[in-house]
Amino acid sequence: ANNLVTVESSIHIVGDTDPEVQILINQESVFGDANGHFEKQIDLRTGMNIIEVSAKKKYGNPTIVYRKILREDEVQASGDEVQEISLK
C-alpha cells in the first residue's frame, strides 16, 4: 500500500525476497532469514515520511520501492491506524 496515514510513532516494515538479495531500508542494511523474510521497525516523524526499500542481487541492478506515510497528530487524525506495511 502507498500513501498511508497514521498517528503511530513507528511502523513495522515486512517483506519477502530471495535469500541472497541485499535489502536496504532508508539506506540501512536489513538482513533477512534463510527464506528471505525480513522485518524492520521504522520511526516516523510528524508529517510526510518517505520509506525507500532497495533490493539488489549480487550482480544485478537494484529494485527500489518508495512508500509515502503521513503521520498526523492524534488530534488531526481520522480513519484507520496503520501499524504495518507488507512488501509482498
PDB file of N, CA and C in Angstrom:
ATOM      1  N   ALA A   1       0.849  -1.193   0.000  1.00  0.00           N
ATOM      2  CA  ALA A   1       0.000   0.000   0.000  1.00  0.00           C
ATOM      3  C   ALA A   1       0.878   1.234   0.000  1.00  0.00           C
ATOM      4  N   ASN A   2       0.355   2.300  -0.537  1.00  0.00           N
ATOM      5  CA  ASN A   2       1.089   3.552  -0.613  1.00  0.00           C
ATOM      6  C   ASN A   2       0.180   4.661  -0.089  1.00  0.00           C
ATOM      7  N   ASN A   3       0.765   5.802   0.250  1.00  0.00           N
ATOM      8  CA  ASN A   3       0.015   6.948   0.732  1.00  0.00           C
ATOM      9  C   ASN A   3      -0.835   6.596   1.946  1.00  0.00           C
ATOM     10  N   LEU A   4      -0.199   6.058   2.963  1.00  0.00           N
ATOM     11  CA  LEU A   4      -0.873   5.683   4.198  1.00  0.00           C
ATOM     12  C   LEU A   4      -0.876   6.846   5.179  1.00  0.00           C
ATOM     13  N   VAL A   5      -1.871   6.858   6.052  1.00  0.00           N
ATOM     14  CA  VAL A   5      -1.990   7.874   7.093  1.00  0.00           C
ATOM     15  C   VAL A   5      -2.067   7.162   8.432  1.00  0.00           C
ATOM     16  N   THR A   6      -1.305   7.640   9.423  1.00  0.00           N
ATOM     17  CA  THR A   6      -1.298   7.031  10.742  1.00  0.00           C
ATOM     18  C   THR A   6      -1.017   8.081  11.806  1.00  0.00           C
ATOM     19  N   VAL A   7      -1.307   7.743  13.048  1.00  0.00           N
ATOM     20  CA  VAL A   7      -0.914   8.566  14.193  1.00  0.00           C
ATOM     21  C   VAL A   7       0.203   7.880  14.970  1.00  0.00           C
ATOM     22  N   GLU A   8       0.567   6.675  14.539  1.00  0.00           N
ATOM     23  CA  GLU A   8       1.602   5.893  15.227  1.00  0.00           C
ATOM     24  C   GLU A   8       2.974   6.553  15.059  1.00  0.00           C
ATOM     25  N   SER A   9       3.850   6.369  16.049  1.00  0.00           N
ATOM     26  CA  SER A   9       5.190   6.965  16.003  1.00  0.00           C
ATOM     27  C   SER A   9       6.186   6.085  15.261  1.00  0.00           C
ATOM     28  N   SER A  10       5.775   4.850  14.925  1.00  0.00           N
ATOM     29  CA  SER A  10       6.653   3.965  14.156  1.00  0.00           C
ATOM     30  C   SER A  10       5.800   3.023  13.325  1.00  0.00           C
ATOM     31  N   ILE A  11       6.462   2.366  12.385  1.00  0.00           N
ATOM     32  CA  ILE A  11       5.780   1.435  11.508  1.00  0.00           C
ATOM     33  C   ILE A  11       6.660   0.213  11.316  1.00  0.00           C
ATOM     34  N   HIS A  12       6.034  -0.923  11.143  1.00  0.00           N
ATOM     35  CA  HIS A  12       6.747  -2.191  11.001  1.00  0.00           C
ATOM     36  C   HIS A  12       6.762  -2.557   9.513  1.00  0.00           C
ATOM     37  N   ILE A  13       7.952  -2.629   8.928  1.00  0.00           N
ATOM     38  CA  ILE A  13       8.114  -2.989   7.523  1.00  0.00           C
ATOM     39  C   ILE A  13       8.366  -4.493   7.457  1.00  0.00           C
ATOM     40  N   VAL A  14       7.610  -5.199   6.610  1.00  0.00           N
ATOM     41  CA  VAL A  14       7.710  -6.650   6.476  1.00  0.00           C
ATOM     42  C   VAL A  14       7.769  -6.991   4.998  1.00  0.00           C
ATOM     43  N   GLY A  15       8.654  -7.925   4.628  1.00  0.00           N
ATOM     44  CA  GLY A  15       8.709  -8.341   3.237  1.00  0.00           C
ATOM     45  C   GLY A  15       9.380  -9.677   3.051  1.00  0.00           C
ATOM     46  N   ASP A  16       9.278 -10.182   1.838  1.00  0.00           N
ATOM     47  CA  ASP A  16       9.911 -11.448   1.458  1.00  0.00           C
ATOM     48  C   ASP A  16      10.616 -11.268   0.116  1.00  0.00           C
ATOM     49  N   THR A  17      11.781 -11.846  -0.002  1.00  0.00           N
ATOM     50  CA  THR A  17      12.544 -11.801  -1.239  1.00  0.00           C
ATOM     51  C   THR A  17      13.399 -13.065  -1.313  1.00  0.00           C
ATOM     52  N   ASP A  18      14.214 -13.172  -2.336  1.00  0.00           N
ATOM     53  CA  ASP A  18      15.144 -14.294  -2.409  1.00  0.00           C
ATOM     54  C   ASP A  18      16.197 -14.145  -1.314  1.00  0.00           C
ATOM     55  N   PRO A  19      16.648 -15.250  -0.718  1.00  0.00           N
ATOM     56  CA  PRO A  19      17.595 -15.172   0.405  1.00  0.00           C
ATOM     57  C   PRO A  19      18.903 -14.442   0.082  1.00  0.00           C
ATOM     58  N   GLU A  20      19.365 -14.472  -1.164  1.00  0.00           N
ATOM     59  CA  GLU A  20      20.660 -13.851  -1.496  1.00  0.00           C
ATOM     60  C   GLU A  20      20.551 -12.353  -1.797  1.00  0.00           C
ATOM     61  N   VAL A  21      19.362 -11.798  -1.773  1.00  0.00           N
ATOM     62  CA  VAL A  21      19.156 -10.393  -2.110  1.00  0.00           C
ATOM     63  C   VAL A  21      19.550  -9.502  -0.938  1.00  0.00           C
ATOM     64  N   GLN A  22      20.264  -8.407  -1.257  1.00  0.00           N
ATOM     65  CA  GLN A  22      20.643  -7.413  -0.249  1.00  0.00           C
ATOM     66  C   GLN A  22      19.507  -6.396  -0.144  1.00  0.00           C
ATOM     67  N   ILE A  23      19.015  -6.182   1.074  1.00  0.00           N
ATOM     68  CA  ILE A  23      17.909  -5.258   1.321  1.00  0.00           C
ATOM     69  C   ILE A  23      18.430  -4.034   2.069  1.00  0.00           C
ATOM     70  N   LEU A  24      18.040  -2.852   1.587  1.00  0.00           N
ATOM     71  CA  LEU A  24      18.295  -1.597   2.283  1.00  0.00           C
ATOM     72  C   LEU A  24      16.955  -0.909   2.505  1.00  0.00           C
ATOM     73  N   ILE A  25      16.714  -0.460   3.715  1.00  0.00           N
ATOM     74  CA  ILE A  25      15.543   0.353   4.014  1.00  0.00           C
ATOM     75  C   ILE A  25      16.055   1.688   4.524  1.00  0.00           C
ATOM     76  N   ASN A  26      15.740   2.740   3.780  1.00  0.00           N
ATOM     77  CA  ASN A  26      16.262   4.088   4.077  1.00  0.00           C
ATOM     78  C   ASN A  26      17.782   4.057   4.246  1.00  0.00           C
ATOM     79  N   GLN A  27      18.446   3.382   3.319  1.00  0.00           N
ATOM     80  CA  GLN A  27      19.908   3.292   3.252  1.00  0.00           C
ATOM     81  C   GLN A  27      20.548   2.474   4.375  1.00  0.00           C
ATOM     82  N   GLU A  28      19.750   1.745   5.158  1.00  0.00           N
ATOM     83  CA  GLU A  28      20.283   0.884   6.214  1.00  0.00           C
ATOM     84  C   GLU A  28      20.080  -0.576   5.829  1.00  0.00           C
ATOM     85  N   SER A  29      21.138  -1.379   5.982  1.00  0.00           N
ATOM     86  CA  SER A  29      21.050  -2.801   5.660  1.00  0.00           C
ATOM     87  C   SER A  29      20.062  -3.507   6.576  1.00  0.00           C
ATOM     88  N   VAL A  30      19.275  -4.387   5.964  1.00  0.00           N
ATOM     89  CA  VAL A  30      18.317  -5.209   6.692  1.00  0.00           C
ATOM     90  C   VAL A  30      18.603  -6.649   6.291  1.00  0.00           C
ATOM     91  N   PHE A  31      18.780  -7.507   7.274  1.00  0.00           N
ATOM     92  CA  PHE A  31      19.137  -8.891   6.992  1.00  0.00           C
ATOM     93  C   PHE A  31      17.917  -9.778   7.111  1.00  0.00           C
ATOM     94  N   GLY A  32      17.692 -10.561   6.057  1.00  0.00           N
ATOM     95  CA  GLY A  32      16.574 -11.494   6.059  1.00  0.00           C
ATOM     96  C   GLY A  32      16.996 -12.832   6.622  1.00  0.00           C
ATOM     97  N   ASP A  33      16.005 -13.687   6.828  1.00  0.00           N
ATOM     98  CA  ASP A  33      16.295 -15.032   7.313  1.00  0.00           C
ATOM     99  C   ASP A  33      16.645 -15.940   6.134  1.00  0.00           C
ATOM    100  N   ALA A  34      16.812 -17.217   6.388  1.00  0.00           N
ATOM    101  CA  ALA A  34      17.224 -18.179   5.360  1.00  0.00           C
ATOM    102  C   ALA A  34      16.210 -18.288   4.225  1.00  0.00           C
ATOM    103  N   ASN A  35      14.972 -17.873   4.478  1.00  0.00           N
ATOM    104  CA  ASN A  35      13.933 -17.918   3.450  1.00  0.00           C
ATOM    105  C   ASN A  35      13.724 -16.583   2.747  1.00  0.00           C
ATOM    106  N   GLY A  36      14.494 -15.564   3.129  1.00  0.00           N
ATOM    107  CA  GLY A  36      14.367 -14.250   2.510  1.00  0.00           C
ATOM    108  C   GLY A  36      13.365 -13.329   3.185  1.00  0.00           C
ATOM    109  N   HIS A  37      12.815 -13.730   4.323  1.00  0.00           N
ATOM    110  CA  HIS A  37      11.865 -12.897   5.054  1.00  0.00           C
ATOM    111  C   HIS A  37      12.632 -11.834   5.852  1.00  0.00           C
ATOM    112  N   PHE A  38      12.171 -10.576   5.771  1.00  0.00           N
ATOM    113  CA  PHE A  38      12.833  -9.513   6.527  1.00  0.00           C
ATOM    114  C   PHE A  38      11.792  -8.630   7.205  1.00  0.00           C
ATOM    115  N   GLU A  39      12.246  -7.978   8.287  1.00  0.00           N
ATOM    116  CA  GLU A  39      11.399  -7.070   9.058  1.00  0.00           C
ATOM    117  C   GLU A  39      12.259  -5.951   9.611  1.00  0.00           C
ATOM    118  N   LYS A  40      11.664  -4.752   9.727  1.00  0.00           N
ATOM    119  CA  LYS A  40      12.367  -3.625  10.341  1.00  0.00           C
ATOM    120  C   LYS A  40      11.340  -2.637  10.881  1.00  0.00           C
ATOM    121  N   GLN A  41      11.597  -2.140  12.074  1.00  0.00           N
ATOM    122  CA  GLN A  41      10.778  -1.105  12.683  1.00  0.00           C
ATOM    123  C   GLN A  41      11.358   0.248  12.267  1.00  0.00           C
ATOM    124  N   ILE A  42      10.519   1.154  11.771  1.00  0.00           N
ATOM    125  CA  ILE A  42      10.954   2.478  11.322  1.00  0.00           C
ATOM    126  C   ILE A  42      10.237   3.533  12.154  1.00  0.00           C
ATOM    127  N   ASP A  43      10.998   4.465  12.729  1.00  0.00           N
ATOM    128  CA  ASP A  43      10.401   5.588  13.443  1.00  0.00           C
ATOM    129  C   ASP A  43       9.853   6.591  12.434  1.00  0.00           C
ATOM    130  N   LEU A  44       8.705   7.170  12.739  1.00  0.00           N
ATOM    131  CA  LEU A  44       8.071   8.155  11.870  1.00  0.00           C
ATOM    132  C   LEU A  44       8.078   9.516  12.534  1.00  0.00           C
ATOM    133  N   ARG A  45       8.349  10.540  11.768  1.00  0.00           N
ATOM    134  CA  ARG A  45       8.244  11.911  12.274  1.00  0.00           C
ATOM    135  C   ARG A  45       6.873  12.452  11.864  1.00  0.00           C
ATOM    136  N   THR A  46       6.390  13.458  12.543  1.00  0.00           N
ATOM    137  CA  THR A  46       5.114  14.069  12.183  1.00  0.00           C
ATOM    138  C   THR A  46       5.253  14.693  10.797  1.00  0.00           C
ATOM    139  N   GLY A  47       4.271  14.480   9.953  1.00  0.00           N
ATOM    140  CA  GLY A  47       4.310  14.958   8.579  1.00  0.00           C
ATOM    141  C   GLY A  47       4.571  13.798   7.633  1.00  0.00           C
ATOM    142  N   MET A  48       4.998  14.127   6.417  1.00  0.00           N
ATOM    143  CA  MET A  48       5.216  13.114   5.387  1.00  0.00           C
ATOM    144  C   MET A  48       6.537  12.388   5.611  1.00  0.00           C
ATOM    145  N   ASN A  49       6.495  11.069   5.544  1.00  0.00           N
ATOM    146  CA  ASN A  49       7.668  10.206   5.643  1.00  0.00           C
ATOM    147  C   ASN A  49       7.731   9.390   4.356  1.00  0.00           C
ATOM    148  N   ILE A  50       8.893   9.358   3.730  1.00  0.00           N
ATOM    149  CA  ILE A  50       9.084   8.545   2.531  1.00  0.00           C
ATOM    150  C   ILE A  50      10.030   7.409   2.894  1.00  0.00           C
ATOM    151  N   ILE A  51       9.541   6.189   2.731  1.00  0.00           N
ATOM    152  CA  ILE A  51      10.321   4.994   3.038  1.00  0.00           C
ATOM    153  C   ILE A  51      10.855   4.446   1.717  1.00  0.00           C
ATOM    154  N   GLU A  52      12.182   4.272   1.638  1.00  0.00           N
ATOM    155  CA  GLU A  52      12.813   3.714   0.446  1.00  0.00           C
ATOM    156  C   GLU A  52      13.289   2.306   0.756  1.00  0.00           C
ATOM    157  N   VAL A  53      12.802   1.336  -0.019  1.00  0.00           N
ATOM    158  CA  VAL A  53      13.223  -0.057   0.127  1.00  0.00           C
ATOM    159  C   VAL A  53      13.930  -0.455  -1.158  1.00  0.00           C
ATOM    160  N   SER A  54      15.193  -0.869  -1.022  1.00  0.00           N
ATOM    161  CA  SER A  54      16.007  -1.264  -2.164  1.00  0.00           C
ATOM    162  C   SER A  54      16.387  -2.732  -2.029  1.00  0.00           C
ATOM    163  N   ALA A  55      16.208  -3.489  -3.122  1.00  0.00           N
ATOM    164  CA  ALA A  55      16.567  -4.906  -3.153  1.00  0.00           C
ATOM    165  C   ALA A  55      17.529  -5.109  -4.318  1.00  0.00           C
ATOM    166  N   LYS A  56      18.680  -5.767  -4.048  1.00  0.00           N
ATOM    167  CA  LYS A  56      19.697  -5.936  -5.084  1.00  0.00           C
ATOM    168  C   LYS A  56      20.345  -7.301  -4.980  1.00  0.00           C
ATOM    169  N   LYS A  57      20.336  -8.011  -6.109  1.00  0.00           N
ATOM    170  CA  LYS A  57      21.099  -9.252  -6.190  1.00  0.00           C
ATOM    171  C   LYS A  57      22.563  -8.889  -6.379  1.00  0.00           C
ATOM    172  N   LYS A  58      23.460  -9.833  -6.125  1.00  0.00           N
ATOM    173  CA  LYS A  58      24.893  -9.564  -6.126  1.00  0.00           C
ATOM    174  C   LYS A  58      25.355  -8.843  -7.388  1.00  0.00           C
ATOM    175  N   TYR A  59      24.950  -9.299  -8.565  1.00  0.00           N
ATOM    176  CA  TYR A  59      25.424  -8.692  -9.803  1.00  0.00           C
ATOM    177  C   TYR A  59      24.328  -7.984 -10.585  1.00  0.00           C
ATOM    178  N   GLY A  60      23.208  -7.697  -9.951  1.00  0.00           N
ATOM    179  CA  GLY A  60      22.094  -7.067 -10.652  1.00  0.00           C
ATOM    180  C   GLY A  60      21.918  -5.607 -10.265  1.00  0.00           C
ATOM    181  N   ASN A  61      21.016  -4.964 -10.960  1.00  0.00           N
ATOM    182  CA  ASN A  61      20.650  -3.593 -10.628  1.00  0.00           C
ATOM    183  C   ASN A  61      19.626  -3.619  -9.499  1.00  0.00           C
ATOM    184  N   PRO A  62      19.638  -2.600  -8.647  1.00  0.00           N
ATOM    185  CA  PRO A  62      18.673  -2.590  -7.543  1.00  0.00           C
ATOM    186  C   PRO A  62      17.251  -2.314  -8.032  1.00  0.00           C
ATOM    187  N   THR A  63      16.300  -2.894  -7.332  1.00  0.00           N
ATOM    188  CA  THR A  63      14.888  -2.562  -7.496  1.00  0.00           C
ATOM    189  C   THR A  63      14.524  -1.717  -6.294  1.00  0.00           C
ATOM    190  N   ILE A  64      13.967  -0.537  -6.545  1.00  0.00           N
ATOM    191  CA  ILE A  64      13.670   0.395  -5.456  1.00  0.00           C
ATOM    192  C   ILE A  64      12.166   0.667  -5.423  1.00  0.00           C
ATOM    193  N   VAL A  65      11.599   0.578  -4.218  1.00  0.00           N
ATOM    194  CA  VAL A  65      10.187   0.849  -3.988  1.00  0.00           C
ATOM    195  C   VAL A  65      10.101   1.967  -2.954  1.00  0.00           C
ATOM    196  N   TYR A  66       9.227   2.927  -3.202  1.00  0.00           N
ATOM    197  CA  TYR A  66       9.007   4.025  -2.261  1.00  0.00           C
ATOM    198  C   TYR A  66       7.590   3.918  -1.702  1.00  0.00           C
ATOM    199  N   ARG A  67       7.461   4.192  -0.418  1.00  0.00           N
ATOM    200  CA  ARG A  67       6.158   4.240   0.236  1.00  0.00           C
ATOM    201  C   ARG A  67       6.051   5.561   0.984  1.00  0.00           C
ATOM    202  N   LYS A  68       4.940   6.248   0.797  1.00  0.00           N
ATOM    203  CA  LYS A  68       4.690   7.514   1.492  1.00  0.00           C
ATOM    204  C   LYS A  68       3.768   7.248   2.674  1.00  0.00           C
ATOM    205  N   ILE A  69       4.182   7.747   3.834  1.00  0.00           N
ATOM    206  CA  ILE A  69       3.391   7.560   5.051  1.00  0.00           C
ATOM    207  C   ILE A  69       3.262   8.921   5.730  1.00  0.00           C
ATOM    208  N   LEU A  70       2.038   9.356   5.899  1.00  0.00           N
ATOM    209  CA  LEU A  70       1.774  10.620   6.566  1.00  0.00           C
ATOM    210  C   LEU A  70       1.445  10.339   8.023  1.00  0.00           C
ATOM    211  N   ARG A  71       2.275  10.879   8.910  1.00  0.00           N
ATOM    212  CA  ARG A  71       1.989  10.754  10.345  1.00  0.00           C
ATOM    213  C   ARG A  71       1.341  12.043  10.803  1.00  0.00           C
ATOM    214  N   GLU A  72       0.108  11.920  11.280  1.00  0.00           N
ATOM    215  CA  GLU A  72      -0.633  13.067  11.784  1.00  0.00           C
ATOM    216  C   GLU A  72      -0.604  13.080  13.300  1.00  0.00           C
ATOM    217  N   ASP A  73      -0.801  14.269  13.845  1.00  0.00           N
ATOM    218  CA  ASP A  73      -1.020  14.361  15.286  1.00  0.00           C
ATOM    219  C   ASP A  73      -2.336  13.659  15.588  1.00  0.00           C
ATOM    220  N   GLU A  74      -2.458  13.082  16.755  1.00  0.00           N
ATOM    221  CA  GLU A  74      -3.672  12.344  17.108  1.00  0.00           C
ATOM    222  C   GLU A  74      -4.918  13.211  17.011  1.00  0.00           C
ATOM    223  N   VAL A  75      -4.791  14.512  17.281  1.00  0.00           N
ATOM    224  CA  VAL A  75      -5.927  15.421  17.240  1.00  0.00           C
ATOM    225  C   VAL A  75      -6.453  15.567  15.811  1.00  0.00           C
ATOM    226  N   GLN A  76      -5.546  15.551  14.807  1.00  0.00           N
ATOM    227  CA  GLN A  76      -5.922  15.740  13.408  1.00  0.00           C
ATOM    228  C   GLN A  76      -6.391  14.455  12.745  1.00  0.00           C
ATOM    229  N   ALA A  77      -6.006  13.328  13.260  1.00  0.00           N
ATOM    230  CA  ALA A  77      -6.175  12.056  12.553  1.00  0.00           C
ATOM    231  C   ALA A  77      -7.632  11.635  12.462  1.00  0.00           C
ATOM    232  N   SER A  78      -7.907  10.999  11.338  1.00  0.00           N
ATOM    233  CA  SER A  78      -9.205  10.364  11.164  1.00  0.00           C
ATOM    234  C   SER A  78      -8.999   9.103  10.348  1.00  0.00           C
ATOM    235  N   GLY A  79      -9.853   8.114  10.516  1.00  0.00           N
ATOM    236  CA  GLY A  79      -9.709   6.873   9.746  1.00  0.00           C
ATOM    237  C   GLY A  79      -8.935   5.833  10.519  1.00  0.00           C
ATOM    238  N   ASP A  80      -8.562   4.783   9.804  1.00  0.00           N
ATOM    239  CA  ASP A  80      -7.885   3.647  10.417  1.00  0.00           C
ATOM    240  C   ASP A  80      -6.426   3.942  10.700  1.00  0.00           C
ATOM    241  N   GLU A  81      -5.909   3.347  11.750  1.00  0.00           N
ATOM    242  CA  GLU A  81      -4.497   3.451  12.076  1.00  0.00           C
ATOM    243  C   GLU A  81      -3.727   2.371  11.330  1.00  0.00           C
ATOM    244  N   VAL A  82      -2.520   2.690  10.915  1.00  0.00           N
ATOM    245  CA  VAL A  82      -1.681   1.742  10.188  1.00  0.00           C
ATOM    246  C   VAL A  82      -0.467   1.429  11.040  1.00  0.00           C
ATOM    247  N   GLN A  83      -0.204   0.149  11.242  1.00  0.00           N
ATOM    248  CA  GLN A  83       0.926  -0.230  12.066  1.00  0.00           C
ATOM    249  C   GLN A  83       1.925  -1.083  11.342  1.00  0.00           C
ATOM    250  N   GLU A  84       1.573  -1.576  10.131  1.00  0.00           N
ATOM    251  CA  GLU A  84       2.474  -2.479   9.426  1.00  0.00           C
ATOM    252  C   GLU A  84       2.314  -2.288   7.927  1.00  0.00           C
ATOM    253  N   ILE A  85       3.447  -2.366   7.224  1.00  0.00           N
ATOM    254  CA  ILE A  85       3.438  -2.347   5.759  1.00  0.00           C
ATOM    255  C   ILE A  85       3.992  -3.681   5.296  1.00  0.00           C
ATOM    256  N   SER A  86       3.323  -4.290   4.374  1.00  0.00           N
ATOM    257  CA  SER A  86       3.815  -5.532   3.781  1.00  0.00           C
ATOM    258  C   SER A  86       4.292  -5.246   2.371  1.00  0.00           C
ATOM    259  N   LEU A  87       5.488  -5.711   2.043  1.00  0.00           N
ATOM    260  CA  LEU A  87       6.053  -5.500   0.723  1.00  0.00           C
ATOM    261  C   LEU A  87       6.028  -6.795  -0.081  1.00  0.00           C
ATOM    262  N   LYS A  88       5.065  -7.632   0.142  1.00  0.00           N
ATOM    263  CA  LYS A  88       4.969  -8.922  -0.547  1.00  0.00           C
ATOM    264  C   LYS A  88       4.439  -8.754  -1.948  1.00  0.00           C
TER     265      LYS A  88
END
